[in-house]
Every structure is written in structure tokens, then in C-alpha cells.
Amino acid sequence: MGLLDKIQSLIGKKKTEEGDSGAAAVPKSKQTKGSNSLDVEARFERMRSAVSGTMSNFITARDRQYNRVVGLKLCDAEKVATFEARFKGLKKPIEGAIAVQMQHPNVVETYEYGTTKQGQPYLVMEYVDGPGLLQVIQTRKEETLAGKRLSLIRQMAEGMKYVHEKGFIHRDICPRNFICSSDMDRIKLIDFGLTVPALPPYMQPGNRTGTPLYMAPEIVRRRQTDQRVDVFAFGVSIYTLCAFEFPWPVNDTTGKAALQHDTHPPIPILQFRPDLNPVLATAIMRCISPNVQDRMPSMEAFLRQIKGVRSELKSPA
């Protein structure tokens, strides 16, 4: 289970009403660059135990300064520095600088970023009371998703389309990086820790970052990349959302798992879900084409292809 799926909620949008008369009002304009010496304990009241990941800890907390519940991300300074060193000389924006640019209903809002007194990079994000998409998929409860999938898929695509239009490649699209509302009506993309600008210097072969089960073959094969690596990962993600299965046998979750993405043809999704709308099924399979030239070219193209789809299920004969 992924980091964000170990807890039922972490980041999304839930703004609390003013409670304390002495609490500071939430600013109308978003604060972006925060403190370079944040005192975490003084400003935040921890509401849940920290959840540890590879490069960061996530905490659900109350921000005393603005009297609101937030998601607080505390990064491992050494690991972040190691990742950023790959792009030395390219003036790559750090995660916080990328995240605060995102203003879209299907992308988590980042209020502020900076550095703690201990030298840790931090981000303060909105909070949503709902499960991670990976958690939803792993429970395999059809009743939770019935009638919801098509809307969720469109929202995921809209959020990704926005990120791409802002000029970035997310590089880690997978179910654990989407958070749902508790009623499963809304979904948001999160985590820009591996995100890079969609510019030639950042798309050269060799940057093998991402989650192997969702990784496009051109990444693991060390070929040129572009935003279509996100399209591929999106395709695998929504395949699992619809089928509760992967397009390939899962025998490994390391980098070796991605090697079969261009050596074995993906299993047609209709084998698992013969009741799926054929237009949607075709669009999903096109997203996971191992050949970049045959793949869905963009999130906008995906949204166009499913524009006329009214139900995730095929029409009765």
C-alpha cells in the first residue's frame, strides 16, 4: 500500500469555519513562499501520527495561524537534495515552487512552502476528508465505485491536462497520488515531488523516476520522454480502477515490473470487464500502448475521445 493510502485522508480541500475569535483569518490571496525557519510545533497542532514515506512525512494538522485543517508535508532534506542534484545547472523549480502554481478543482492546492528550523523543506496543503484512490481500488468493492468511475476518470484527466498545460510532466501518476472526497464525487491529483518542466533538458534518457507498475517503457528503457509518460501511467491507473486488475501479470513491484510493458502485450480490458463501454475501453487501451507513436497523444485527446460517453457501462442490446 502506498504512503498516502495508509491513512484515509491527507490533503484535499476542506476549509473550516472561524472558531476562535482570536484566530487569524485565512488570507484571500494565497500565501506562497513561507518561512525559511518554520517552527512546526509552535504553529501546527498534530491531529494524526506522521505517516512516513520514501522522501517525506505527511501530517494532518491544524494550522494555528489560520485556524484551518491542513496537510503538512515535511521532506527529507538529504533525499530531496540528492534528487534535485540530477538537474544541477538547469535551474529546476523545487516541488513547492511548482505546487503553488496549481489552481484547479482536480489538483490539490498548496498554500505555502518553505524550510523548517531543522532545514527540512515543507509544504502546507489543503485537506480533504476521503480515501486515497489506491485504497479504494485495493478494497475491490464494486458498490463503492458503481456509477462513479466515469466522473472520476474525467476529473483525473482534467487535472492532468491542466498540469500539462502549465508546462510540466508529473512523472509519478498512479492511484496513490489521487485523493477522493468521502462521497467519491471529487478527486484531486497530489504530490509534485518528481515533477519536472516539459522542456528538452528534462526529457533526456536516464531519469528513471516513477512507480514501476505504472511506468512507461520509454522510461525504463532510457529513451527520450515527454508528457506521454503521464498518459501511459494514467491509462494503467484507470485500467486498474475499472478492472481491479493490471494490464500485465504482476510478479514484481521493482523496476523489473516495467520491463514487461513493452515485451508483453497488455491484456485487453474487456477480458476483465466485458460490460465496459467500448469507447471508454478503447481509449484506455490506447493510453497504455507501449509504442509512443500509437499512444493517446495527450490528455486533451483522451477527453475528446470519451466526450460522448454517458456511462461507464455499454448500452444494453
PDB file of C-alpha atoms in Angstrom:
ATOM      1  CA  MET A   1       0.000   0.000   0.000  1.00  0.00           C
ATOM      2  CA  GLY A   2       1.299   3.463  -0.889  1.00  0.00           C
ATOM      3  CA  LEU A   3       2.193   6.154   1.587  1.00  0.00           C
ATOM      4  CA  LEU A   4      -0.936   8.210   1.143  1.00  0.00           C
ATOM      5  CA  ASP A   5      -3.175   5.171   1.278  1.00  0.00           C
ATOM      6  CA  LYS A   6      -2.059   4.214   4.796  1.00  0.00           C
ATOM      7  CA  ILE A   7      -4.390   6.898   6.025  1.00  0.00           C
ATOM      8  CA  GLN A   8      -7.900   7.651   4.863  1.00  0.00           C
ATOM      9  CA  SER A   9      -7.243  11.284   4.167  1.00  0.00           C
ATOM     10  CA  LEU A  10      -4.390  13.646   3.887  1.00  0.00           C
ATOM     11  CA  ILE A  11      -4.715  16.506   1.505  1.00  0.00           C
ATOM     12  CA  GLY A  12      -7.596  18.000  -0.373  1.00  0.00           C
ATOM     13  CA  LYS A  13      -9.959  20.843   0.226  1.00  0.00           C
ATOM     14  CA  LYS A  14     -11.794  21.342   3.492  1.00  0.00           C
ATOM     15  CA  LYS A  15     -11.762  24.828   4.927  1.00  0.00           C
ATOM     16  CA  THR A  16     -13.036  25.163   8.449  1.00  0.00           C
ATOM     17  CA  GLU A  17     -15.308  27.873   9.791  1.00  0.00           C
ATOM     18  CA  GLU A  18     -13.765  30.537  12.015  1.00  0.00           C
ATOM     19  CA  GLY A  19     -13.875  29.178  15.546  1.00  0.00           C
ATOM     20  CA  ASP A  20     -11.554  31.235  17.726  1.00  0.00           C
ATOM     21  CA  SER A  21     -12.242  34.934  17.761  1.00  0.00           C
ATOM     22  CA  GLY A  22      -8.541  35.424  18.208  1.00  0.00           C
ATOM     23  CA  ALA A  23      -7.548  33.217  15.248  1.00  0.00           C
ATOM     24  CA  ALA A  24      -6.074  34.861  12.182  1.00  0.00           C
ATOM     25  CA  ALA A  25      -8.317  34.950   9.132  1.00  0.00           C
ATOM     26  CA  VAL A  26      -7.406  32.811   6.153  1.00  0.00           C
ATOM     27  CA  PRO A  27      -5.870  35.198   3.601  1.00  0.00           C
ATOM     28  CA  LYS A  28      -7.874  35.829   0.457  1.00  0.00           C
ATOM     29  CA  SER A  29      -4.786  35.743  -1.724  1.00  0.00           C
ATOM     30  CA  LYS A  30      -2.724  32.583  -1.497  1.00  0.00           C
ATOM     31  CA  GLN A  31       0.462  32.817   0.503  1.00  0.00           C
ATOM     32  CA  THR A  32       3.202  31.031  -1.413  1.00  0.00           C
ATOM     33  CA  LYS A  33       6.765  31.405  -0.197  1.00  0.00           C
ATOM     34  CA  GLY A  34       6.641  30.867   3.529  1.00  0.00           C
ATOM     35  CA  SER A  35       9.194  30.812   6.301  1.00  0.00           C
ATOM     36  CA  ASN A  36      12.824  29.790   5.993  1.00  0.00           C
ATOM     37  CA  SER A  37      12.790  28.834   9.677  1.00  0.00           C
ATOM     38  CA  LEU A  38       9.342  27.392  10.367  1.00  0.00           C
ATOM     39  CA  ASP A  39       8.715  26.207  13.928  1.00  0.00           C
ATOM     40  CA  VAL A  40       6.439  23.246  13.191  1.00  0.00           C
ATOM     41  CA  GLU A  41       5.417  22.540  16.778  1.00  0.00           C
ATOM     42  CA  ALA A  42       4.613  26.172  17.537  1.00  0.00           C
ATOM     43  CA  ARG A  43       2.412  26.710  14.502  1.00  0.00           C
ATOM     44  CA  PHE A  44       0.776  23.305  13.955  1.00  0.00           C
ATOM     45  CA  GLU A  45      -1.259  21.037  16.204  1.00  0.00           C
ATOM     46  CA  ARG A  46      -0.763  17.462  15.051  1.00  0.00           C
ATOM     47  CA  MET A  47      -4.087  15.677  14.616  1.00  0.00           C
ATOM     48  CA  ARG A  48      -2.715  12.316  13.474  1.00  0.00           C
ATOM     49  CA  SER A  49       0.560  10.471  13.712  1.00  0.00           C
ATOM     50  CA  ALA A  50       3.023  11.203  10.950  1.00  0.00           C
ATOM     51  CA  VAL A  51       2.970   8.778   8.030  1.00  0.00           C
ATOM     52  CA  SER A  52       6.458   8.098   6.700  1.00  0.00           C
ATOM     53  CA  GLY A  53       7.336   7.725   3.049  1.00  0.00           C
ATOM     54  CA  THR A  54      10.495   7.410   0.988  1.00  0.00           C
ATOM     55  CA  MET A  55      11.285  11.115   0.867  1.00  0.00           C
ATOM     56  CA  SER A  56       8.859  12.761   3.289  1.00  0.00           C
ATOM     57  CA  ASN A  57       6.445  12.557   6.213  1.00  0.00           C
ATOM     58  CA  PHE A  58       2.795  13.600   5.966  1.00  0.00           C
ATOM     59  CA  ILE A  59       0.905  15.021   8.913  1.00  0.00           C
ATOM     60  CA  THR A  60      -2.744  16.003   9.241  1.00  0.00           C
ATOM     61  CA  ALA A  61      -2.620  19.127  11.390  1.00  0.00           C
ATOM     62  CA  ARG A  62      -4.459  22.239  12.500  1.00  0.00           C
ATOM     63  CA  ASP A  63      -2.729  25.416  11.384  1.00  0.00           C
ATOM     64  CA  ARG A  64      -2.986  27.685  14.424  1.00  0.00           C
ATOM     65  CA  GLN A  65      -2.039  30.734  12.392  1.00  0.00           C
ATOM     66  CA  TYR A  66      -5.056  30.471  10.068  1.00  0.00           C
ATOM     67  CA  ASN A  67      -7.342  28.197  12.122  1.00  0.00           C
ATOM     68  CA  ARG A  68      -7.749  25.524   9.457  1.00  0.00           C
ATOM     69  CA  VAL A  69      -7.046  21.829   8.996  1.00  0.00           C
ATOM     70  CA  VAL A  70      -4.223  21.202   6.531  1.00  0.00           C
ATOM     71  CA  GLY A  71      -1.960  18.540   5.146  1.00  0.00           C
ATOM     72  CA  LEU A  72       1.634  19.229   6.193  1.00  0.00           C
ATOM     73  CA  LYS A  73       4.394  17.618   4.159  1.00  0.00           C
ATOM     74  CA  LEU A  74       7.843  17.509   5.758  1.00  0.00           C
ATOM     75  CA  CYS A  75      10.535  16.385   3.330  1.00  0.00           C
ATOM     76  CA  ASP A  76      13.825  14.620   3.966  1.00  0.00           C
ATOM     77  CA  ALA A  77      16.330  17.357   3.131  1.00  0.00           C
ATOM     78  CA  GLU A  78      19.125  14.966   2.168  1.00  0.00           C
ATOM     79  CA  LYS A  79      16.965  12.853  -0.155  1.00  0.00           C
ATOM     80  CA  VAL A  80      15.428  15.912  -1.781  1.00  0.00           C
ATOM     81  CA  ALA A  81      18.893  17.356  -2.361  1.00  0.00           C
ATOM     82  CA  THR A  82      20.022  14.088  -3.967  1.00  0.00           C
ATOM     83  CA  PHE A  83      17.048  14.143  -6.345  1.00  0.00           C
ATOM     84  CA  GLU A  84      17.454  17.811  -7.221  1.00  0.00           C
ATOM     85  CA  ALA A  85      21.183  17.266  -7.873  1.00  0.00           C
ATOM     86  CA  ARG A  86      20.222  15.320 -11.007  1.00  0.00           C
ATOM     87  CA  PHE A  87      19.234  18.628 -12.548  1.00  0.00           C
ATOM     88  CA  LYS A  88      22.187  20.697 -11.404  1.00  0.00           C
ATOM     89  CA  GLY A  89      22.711  23.681 -13.668  1.00  0.00           C
ATOM     90  CA  LEU A  90      19.189  23.566 -15.118  1.00  0.00           C
ATOM     91  CA  LYS A  91      17.559  25.855 -12.535  1.00  0.00           C
ATOM     92  CA  LYS A  92      14.779  23.347 -11.960  1.00  0.00           C
ATOM     93  CA  PRO A  93      11.996  24.713  -9.730  1.00  0.00           C
ATOM     94  CA  ILE A  94      11.654  22.825  -6.456  1.00  0.00           C
ATOM     95  CA  GLU A  95       8.481  20.950  -5.537  1.00  0.00           C
ATOM     96  CA  GLY A  96       6.947  23.803  -3.565  1.00  0.00           C
ATOM     97  CA  ALA A  97       7.537  26.329  -6.332  1.00  0.00           C
ATOM     98  CA  ILE A  98       5.782  24.001  -8.783  1.00  0.00           C
ATOM     99  CA  ALA A  99       2.925  23.044  -6.469  1.00  0.00           C
ATOM    100  CA  VAL A 100       1.869  26.608  -5.593  1.00  0.00           C
ATOM    101  CA  GLN A 101       1.280  27.325  -9.286  1.00  0.00           C
ATOM    102  CA  MET A 102      -1.519  24.772  -9.471  1.00  0.00           C
ATOM    103  CA  GLN A 103      -5.032  26.234  -9.205  1.00  0.00           C
ATOM    104  CA  HIS A 104      -7.539  23.671 -10.467  1.00  0.00           C
ATOM    105  CA  PRO A 105     -10.506  21.843  -8.888  1.00  0.00           C
ATOM    106  CA  ASN A 106      -8.841  18.486  -9.565  1.00  0.00           C
ATOM    107  CA  VAL A 107      -5.367  19.367  -8.294  1.00  0.00           C
ATOM    108  CA  VAL A 108      -4.605  19.735  -4.599  1.00  0.00           C
ATOM    109  CA  GLU A 109      -3.947  23.335  -3.607  1.00  0.00           C
ATOM    110  CA  THR A 110      -0.655  24.174  -1.928  1.00  0.00           C
ATOM    111  CA  TYR A 111      -0.923  27.202   0.309  1.00  0.00           C
ATOM    112  CA  GLU A 112       2.696  27.685   1.219  1.00  0.00           C
ATOM    113  CA  TYR A 113       6.180  26.187   1.080  1.00  0.00           C
ATOM    114  CA  GLY A 114       9.495  26.895   2.733  1.00  0.00           C
ATOM    115  CA  THR A 115      12.030  25.426   5.148  1.00  0.00           C
ATOM    116  CA  THR A 116      11.727  24.441   8.805  1.00  0.00           C
ATOM    117  CA  LYS A 117      14.126  25.408  11.592  1.00  0.00           C
ATOM    118  CA  GLN A 118      15.692  21.973  11.129  1.00  0.00           C
ATOM    119  CA  GLY A 119      16.339  22.650   7.431  1.00  0.00           C
ATOM    120  CA  GLN A 120      13.533  20.428   6.119  1.00  0.00           C
ATOM    121  CA  PRO A 121      11.602  21.554   3.039  1.00  0.00           C
ATOM    122  CA  TYR A 122       7.895  21.783   3.896  1.00  0.00           C
ATOM    123  CA  LEU A 123       4.580  22.294   2.097  1.00  0.00           C
ATOM    124  CA  VAL A 124       1.247  23.315   3.621  1.00  0.00           C
ATOM    125  CA  MET A 125      -1.663  21.945   1.600  1.00  0.00           C
ATOM    126  CA  GLU A 126      -5.429  21.775   1.621  1.00  0.00           C
ATOM    127  CA  TYR A 127      -7.174  18.871   3.313  1.00  0.00           C
ATOM    128  CA  VAL A 128      -9.927  16.580   2.090  1.00  0.00           C
ATOM    129  CA  ASP A 129     -11.739  14.022   4.181  1.00  0.00           C
ATOM    130  CA  GLY A 130     -11.619  10.992   1.942  1.00  0.00           C
ATOM    131  CA  PRO A 131      -9.627   7.925   0.883  1.00  0.00           C
ATOM    132  CA  GLY A 132      -6.724   7.586  -1.488  1.00  0.00           C
ATOM    133  CA  LEU A 133      -7.666   6.087  -4.839  1.00  0.00           C
ATOM    134  CA  LEU A 134      -5.265   3.177  -4.334  1.00  0.00           C
ATOM    135  CA  GLN A 135      -7.040   2.290  -1.108  1.00  0.00           C
ATOM    136  CA  VAL A 136     -10.392   2.370  -2.930  1.00  0.00           C
ATOM    137  CA  ILE A 137      -9.093   0.086  -5.685  1.00  0.00           C
ATOM    138  CA  GLN A 138      -7.468  -2.359  -3.273  1.00  0.00           C
ATOM    139  CA  THR A 139     -10.710  -2.872  -1.355  1.00  0.00           C
ATOM    140  CA  ARG A 140     -12.246  -4.132  -4.637  1.00  0.00           C
ATOM    141  CA  LYS A 141     -15.729  -3.031  -3.589  1.00  0.00           C
ATOM    142  CA  GLU A 142     -17.749  -2.559  -6.753  1.00  0.00           C
ATOM    143  CA  GLU A 143     -20.564  -0.883  -4.832  1.00  0.00           C
ATOM    144  CA  THR A 144     -18.209   1.962  -3.868  1.00  0.00           C
ATOM    145  CA  LEU A 145     -17.377   2.778  -7.488  1.00  0.00           C
ATOM    146  CA  ALA A 146     -20.509   1.787  -9.403  1.00  0.00           C
ATOM    147  CA  GLY A 147     -21.745   4.809 -11.313  1.00  0.00           C
ATOM    148  CA  LYS A 148     -18.783   6.908 -10.093  1.00  0.00           C
ATOM    149  CA  ARG A 149     -15.930   5.777 -12.326  1.00  0.00           C
ATOM    150  CA  LEU A 150     -16.644   7.839 -15.423  1.00  0.00           C
ATOM    151  CA  SER A 151     -16.812  11.089 -13.464  1.00  0.00           C
ATOM    152  CA  LEU A 152     -13.635  10.224 -11.538  1.00  0.00           C
ATOM    153  CA  ILE A 153     -11.796   9.359 -14.750  1.00  0.00           C
ATOM    154  CA  ARG A 154     -12.807  12.637 -16.384  1.00  0.00           C
ATOM    155  CA  GLN A 155     -11.731  14.608 -13.314  1.00  0.00           C
ATOM    156  CA  MET A 156      -8.372  12.827 -13.200  1.00  0.00           C
ATOM    157  CA  ALA A 157      -7.846  13.627 -16.873  1.00  0.00           C
ATOM    158  CA  GLU A 158      -8.850  17.272 -16.396  1.00  0.00           C
ATOM    159  CA  GLY A 159      -6.385  17.695 -13.536  1.00  0.00           C
ATOM    160  CA  MET A 160      -3.581  16.145 -15.557  1.00  0.00           C
ATOM    161  CA  LYS A 161      -4.474  18.197 -18.635  1.00  0.00           C
ATOM    162  CA  TYR A 162      -4.130  21.325 -16.516  1.00  0.00           C
ATOM    163  CA  VAL A 163      -0.708  20.285 -15.181  1.00  0.00           C
ATOM    164  CA  HIS A 164       0.461  19.572 -18.725  1.00  0.00           C
ATOM    165  CA  GLU A 165      -0.854  22.913 -19.962  1.00  0.00           C
ATOM    166  CA  LYS A 166       1.124  24.583 -17.179  1.00  0.00           C
ATOM    167  CA  GLY A 167       4.199  23.080 -18.813  1.00  0.00           C
ATOM    168  CA  PHE A 168       5.071  20.157 -16.548  1.00  0.00           C
ATOM    169  CA  ILE A 169       5.416  16.364 -16.549  1.00  0.00           C
ATOM    170  CA  HIS A 170       4.159  14.894 -13.272  1.00  0.00           C
ATOM    171  CA  ARG A 171       6.334  11.755 -13.551  1.00  0.00           C
ATOM    172  CA  ASP A 172       4.506   9.794 -10.827  1.00  0.00           C
ATOM    173  CA  ILE A 173       0.907   9.379 -11.938  1.00  0.00           C
ATOM    174  CA  CYS A 174      -0.575   6.410 -10.060  1.00  0.00           C
ATOM    175  CA  PRO A 175      -3.605   5.740  -7.831  1.00  0.00           C
ATOM    176  CA  ARG A 176      -1.759   6.584  -4.619  1.00  0.00           C
ATOM    177  CA  ASN A 177      -1.313  10.130  -5.920  1.00  0.00           C
ATOM    178  CA  PHE A 178      -5.022  10.808  -6.220  1.00  0.00           C
ATOM    179  CA  ILE A 179      -7.225  11.586  -3.222  1.00  0.00           C
ATOM    180  CA  CYS A 180     -11.019  11.189  -3.327  1.00  0.00           C
ATOM    181  CA  SER A 181     -13.689  13.005  -1.364  1.00  0.00           C
ATOM    182  CA  SER A 182     -15.542  10.863   1.161  1.00  0.00           C
ATOM    183  CA  ASP A 183     -18.615  10.679  -1.108  1.00  0.00           C
ATOM    184  CA  MET A 184     -16.439   9.670  -4.102  1.00  0.00           C
ATOM    185  CA  ASP A 185     -17.774  12.598  -6.128  1.00  0.00           C
ATOM    186  CA  ARG A 186     -14.486  14.514  -6.338  1.00  0.00           C
ATOM    187  CA  ILE A 187     -10.867  13.561  -6.896  1.00  0.00           C
ATOM    188  CA  LYS A 188      -7.611  15.512  -6.789  1.00  0.00           C
ATOM    189  CA  LEU A 189      -4.089  14.937  -8.076  1.00  0.00           C
ATOM    190  CA  ILE A 190      -1.339  15.314  -5.487  1.00  0.00           C
ATOM    191  CA  ASP A 191       2.441  15.133  -4.980  1.00  0.00           C
ATOM    192  CA  PHE A 192       4.772  17.079  -7.263  1.00  0.00           C
ATOM    193  CA  GLY A 193       7.939  15.680  -5.720  1.00  0.00           C
ATOM    194  CA  LEU A 194       9.158  14.140  -9.007  1.00  0.00           C
ATOM    195  CA  THR A 195       7.618  16.715 -11.353  1.00  0.00           C
ATOM    196  CA  VAL A 196       9.816  18.358 -13.985  1.00  0.00           C
ATOM    197  CA  PRO A 197       9.278  21.041 -16.628  1.00  0.00           C
ATOM    198  CA  ALA A 198       8.253  19.695 -20.038  1.00  0.00           C
ATOM    199  CA  LEU A 199      11.409  21.051 -21.646  1.00  0.00           C
ATOM    200  CA  PRO A 200      14.100  19.169 -23.623  1.00  0.00           C
ATOM    201  CA  PRO A 201      16.812  19.226 -20.910  1.00  0.00           C
ATOM    202  CA  TYR A 202      14.434  17.394 -18.531  1.00  0.00           C
ATOM    203  CA  MET A 203      13.249  14.831 -21.078  1.00  0.00           C
ATOM    204  CA  GLN A 204      16.595  13.255 -21.889  1.00  0.00           C
ATOM    205  CA  PRO A 205      17.090   9.497 -21.346  1.00  0.00           C
ATOM    206  CA  GLY A 206      18.238   8.398 -17.909  1.00  0.00           C
ATOM    207  CA  ASN A 207      15.749   9.868 -15.430  1.00  0.00           C
ATOM    208  CA  ARG A 208      14.142   6.608 -14.274  1.00  0.00           C
ATOM    209  CA  THR A 209      11.813   8.025 -11.650  1.00  0.00           C
ATOM    210  CA  GLY A 210       8.234   6.919 -11.095  1.00  0.00           C
ATOM    211  CA  THR A 211       6.292   3.923  -9.803  1.00  0.00           C
ATOM    212  CA  PRO A 212       7.310   0.776 -11.754  1.00  0.00           C
ATOM    213  CA  LEU A 213       3.855  -0.798 -12.146  1.00  0.00           C
ATOM    214  CA  TYR A 214       2.661   2.359 -13.914  1.00  0.00           C
ATOM    215  CA  MET A 215       5.897   3.300 -15.667  1.00  0.00           C
ATOM    216  CA  ALA A 216       6.013   3.863 -19.422  1.00  0.00           C
ATOM    217  CA  PRO A 217       8.500   1.593 -21.220  1.00  0.00           C
ATOM    218  CA  GLU A 218      10.493   4.525 -22.609  1.00  0.00           C
ATOM    219  CA  ILE A 219      11.454   5.469 -19.048  1.00  0.00           C
ATOM    220  CA  VAL A 220      12.832   2.091 -18.040  1.00  0.00           C
ATOM    221  CA  ARG A 221      14.465   1.664 -21.471  1.00  0.00           C
ATOM    222  CA  ARG A 222      16.212   5.016 -21.028  1.00  0.00           C
ATOM    223  CA  ARG A 223      14.710   6.638 -24.107  1.00  0.00           C
ATOM    224  CA  GLN A 224      13.542  10.175 -24.791  1.00  0.00           C
ATOM    225  CA  THR A 225      10.435  11.072 -22.774  1.00  0.00           C
ATOM    226  CA  ASP A 226       7.654  13.649 -22.856  1.00  0.00           C
ATOM    227  CA  GLN A 227       4.208  14.168 -21.332  1.00  0.00           C
ATOM    228  CA  ARG A 228       3.062  10.885 -22.832  1.00  0.00           C
ATOM    229  CA  VAL A 229       4.752   9.052 -19.952  1.00  0.00           C
ATOM    230  CA  ASP A 230       1.997  10.554 -17.794  1.00  0.00           C
ATOM    231  CA  VAL A 231      -0.634   9.453 -20.326  1.00  0.00           C
ATOM    232  CA  PHE A 232       0.654   5.879 -20.064  1.00  0.00           C
ATOM    233  CA  ALA A 233       0.638   5.926 -16.259  1.00  0.00           C
ATOM    234  CA  PHE A 234      -2.856   7.419 -16.302  1.00  0.00           C
ATOM    235  CA  GLY A 235      -4.007   4.606 -18.591  1.00  0.00           C
ATOM    236  CA  VAL A 236      -2.675   1.938 -16.237  1.00  0.00           C
ATOM    237  CA  SER A 237      -4.261   3.734 -13.276  1.00  0.00           C
ATOM    238  CA  ILE A 238      -7.758   3.900 -14.773  1.00  0.00           C
ATOM    239  CA  TYR A 239      -7.419   0.337 -16.110  1.00  0.00           C
ATOM    240  CA  THR A 240      -6.992  -0.828 -12.516  1.00  0.00           C
ATOM    241  CA  LEU A 241      -9.819   1.480 -11.427  1.00  0.00           C
ATOM    242  CA  CYS A 242     -12.174  -0.210 -13.878  1.00  0.00           C
ATOM    243  CA  ALA A 243     -10.929  -3.801 -13.748  1.00  0.00           C
ATOM    244  CA  PHE A 244      -9.315  -4.198 -10.295  1.00  0.00           C
ATOM    245  CA  GLU A 245      -6.514  -5.856 -12.275  1.00  0.00           C
ATOM    246  CA  PHE A 246      -3.320  -4.745 -14.038  1.00  0.00           C
ATOM    247  CA  PRO A 247      -2.846  -4.963 -17.810  1.00  0.00           C
ATOM    248  CA  TRP A 248       0.129  -7.280 -17.218  1.00  0.00           C
ATOM    249  CA  PRO A 249       0.790 -10.107 -14.737  1.00  0.00           C
ATOM    250  CA  VAL A 250       2.246  -8.658 -11.538  1.00  0.00           C
ATOM    251  CA  ASN A 251       5.146 -10.768 -10.340  1.00  0.00           C
ATOM    252  CA  ASP A 252       7.390  -7.935  -9.218  1.00  0.00           C
ATOM    253  CA  THR A 253       6.922  -4.393  -7.954  1.00  0.00           C
ATOM    254  CA  THR A 254      10.503  -3.231  -8.540  1.00  0.00           C
ATOM    255  CA  GLY A 255      11.836  -1.659 -11.723  1.00  0.00           C
ATOM    256  CA  LYS A 256      11.708  -5.102 -13.343  1.00  0.00           C
ATOM    257  CA  ALA A 257       7.905  -4.815 -13.453  1.00  0.00           C
ATOM    258  CA  ALA A 258       8.160  -2.050 -16.047  1.00  0.00           C
ATOM    259  CA  LEU A 259      10.305  -4.179 -18.361  1.00  0.00           C
ATOM    260  CA  GLN A 260       7.313  -6.248 -19.475  1.00  0.00           C
ATOM    261  CA  HIS A 261       5.351  -3.161 -20.509  1.00  0.00           C
ATOM    262  CA  ASP A 262       6.834  -3.390 -23.982  1.00  0.00           C
ATOM    263  CA  THR A 263       7.702  -7.100 -24.109  1.00  0.00           C
ATOM    264  CA  HIS A 264       4.227  -8.474 -23.365  1.00  0.00           C
ATOM    265  CA  PRO A 265       1.046  -7.073 -24.932  1.00  0.00           C
ATOM    266  CA  PRO A 266      -1.394  -5.648 -22.380  1.00  0.00           C
ATOM    267  CA  ILE A 267      -4.434  -7.772 -21.605  1.00  0.00           C
ATOM    268  CA  PRO A 268      -7.489  -6.186 -23.274  1.00  0.00           C
ATOM    269  CA  ILE A 269      -9.550  -4.596 -20.528  1.00  0.00           C
ATOM    270  CA  LEU A 270     -12.733  -6.101 -21.971  1.00  0.00           C
ATOM    271  CA  GLN A 271     -11.443  -9.526 -20.905  1.00  0.00           C
ATOM    272  CA  PHE A 272     -11.879  -8.404 -17.301  1.00  0.00           C
ATOM    273  CA  ARG A 273     -14.811  -6.063 -17.891  1.00  0.00           C
ATOM    274  CA  PRO A 274     -16.862  -7.178 -20.918  1.00  0.00           C
ATOM    275  CA  ASP A 275     -19.628  -4.841 -19.723  1.00  0.00           C
ATOM    276  CA  LEU A 276     -17.430  -1.740 -20.046  1.00  0.00           C
ATOM    277  CA  ASN A 277     -18.405   0.953 -22.529  1.00  0.00           C
ATOM    278  CA  PRO A 278     -16.405   0.054 -25.674  1.00  0.00           C
ATOM    279  CA  VAL A 279     -15.457   3.677 -26.395  1.00  0.00           C
ATOM    280  CA  LEU A 280     -14.023   4.039 -22.903  1.00  0.00           C
ATOM    281  CA  ALA A 281     -12.292   0.653 -23.190  1.00  0.00           C
ATOM    282  CA  THR A 282     -10.668   1.664 -26.488  1.00  0.00           C
ATOM    283  CA  ALA A 283      -9.476   4.963 -25.023  1.00  0.00           C
ATOM    284  CA  ILE A 284      -7.935   3.203 -22.017  1.00  0.00           C
ATOM    285  CA  MET A 285      -6.102   0.679 -24.181  1.00  0.00           C
ATOM    286  CA  ARG A 286      -4.794   3.437 -26.424  1.00  0.00           C
ATOM    287  CA  CYS A 287      -3.319   5.190 -23.384  1.00  0.00           C
ATOM    288  CA  ILE A 288      -1.251   2.126 -22.477  1.00  0.00           C
ATOM    289  CA  SER A 289       0.160   1.466 -25.922  1.00  0.00           C
ATOM    290  CA  PRO A 290       3.855   0.622 -25.455  1.00  0.00           C
ATOM    291  CA  ASN A 291       4.627   2.354 -28.753  1.00  0.00           C
ATOM    292  CA  VAL A 292       4.707   6.092 -28.088  1.00  0.00           C
ATOM    293  CA  GLN A 293       3.560   6.881 -31.629  1.00  0.00           C
ATOM    294  CA  ASP A 294       0.443   4.727 -31.183  1.00  0.00           C
ATOM    295  CA  ARG A 295      -0.339   6.042 -27.718  1.00  0.00           C
ATOM    296  CA  MET A 296      -3.037   8.585 -26.904  1.00  0.00           C
ATOM    297  CA  PRO A 297      -1.156  11.806 -27.686  1.00  0.00           C
ATOM    298  CA  SER A 298      -2.458  13.946 -24.821  1.00  0.00           C
ATOM    299  CA  MET A 299      -4.959  14.230 -22.013  1.00  0.00           C
ATOM    300  CA  GLU A 300      -6.968  16.604 -24.176  1.00  0.00           C
ATOM    301  CA  ALA A 301      -7.191  13.911 -26.863  1.00  0.00           C
ATOM    302  CA  PHE A 302      -8.361  11.400 -24.254  1.00  0.00           C
ATOM    303  CA  LEU A 303     -11.095  13.738 -23.046  1.00  0.00           C
ATOM    304  CA  ARG A 304     -12.219  14.325 -26.636  1.00  0.00           C
ATOM    305  CA  GLN A 305     -12.422  10.590 -27.306  1.00  0.00           C
ATOM    306  CA  ILE A 306     -14.691   9.944 -24.318  1.00  0.00           C
ATOM    307  CA  LYS A 307     -16.709  13.164 -24.669  1.00  0.00           C
ATOM    308  CA  GLY A 308     -19.822  11.358 -25.879  1.00  0.00           C
ATOM    309  CA  VAL A 309     -19.632   8.578 -23.282  1.00  0.00           C
ATOM    310  CA  ARG A 310     -22.530   8.856 -20.841  1.00  0.00           C
ATOM    311  CA  SER A 311     -21.966   5.703 -18.803  1.00  0.00           C
ATOM    312  CA  GLU A 312     -19.004   3.508 -17.919  1.00  0.00           C
ATOM    313  CA  LEU A 313     -21.133   0.544 -18.984  1.00  0.00           C
ATOM    314  CA  LYS A 314     -22.028  -0.401 -22.532  1.00  0.00           C
ATOM    315  CA  SER A 315     -25.606   0.161 -23.640  1.00  0.00           C
ATOM    316  CA  PRO A 316     -27.855  -2.895 -23.262  1.00  0.00           C
ATOM    317  CA  ALA A 317     -28.510  -4.741 -26.507  1.00  0.00           C
TER     318      ALA A 317
END
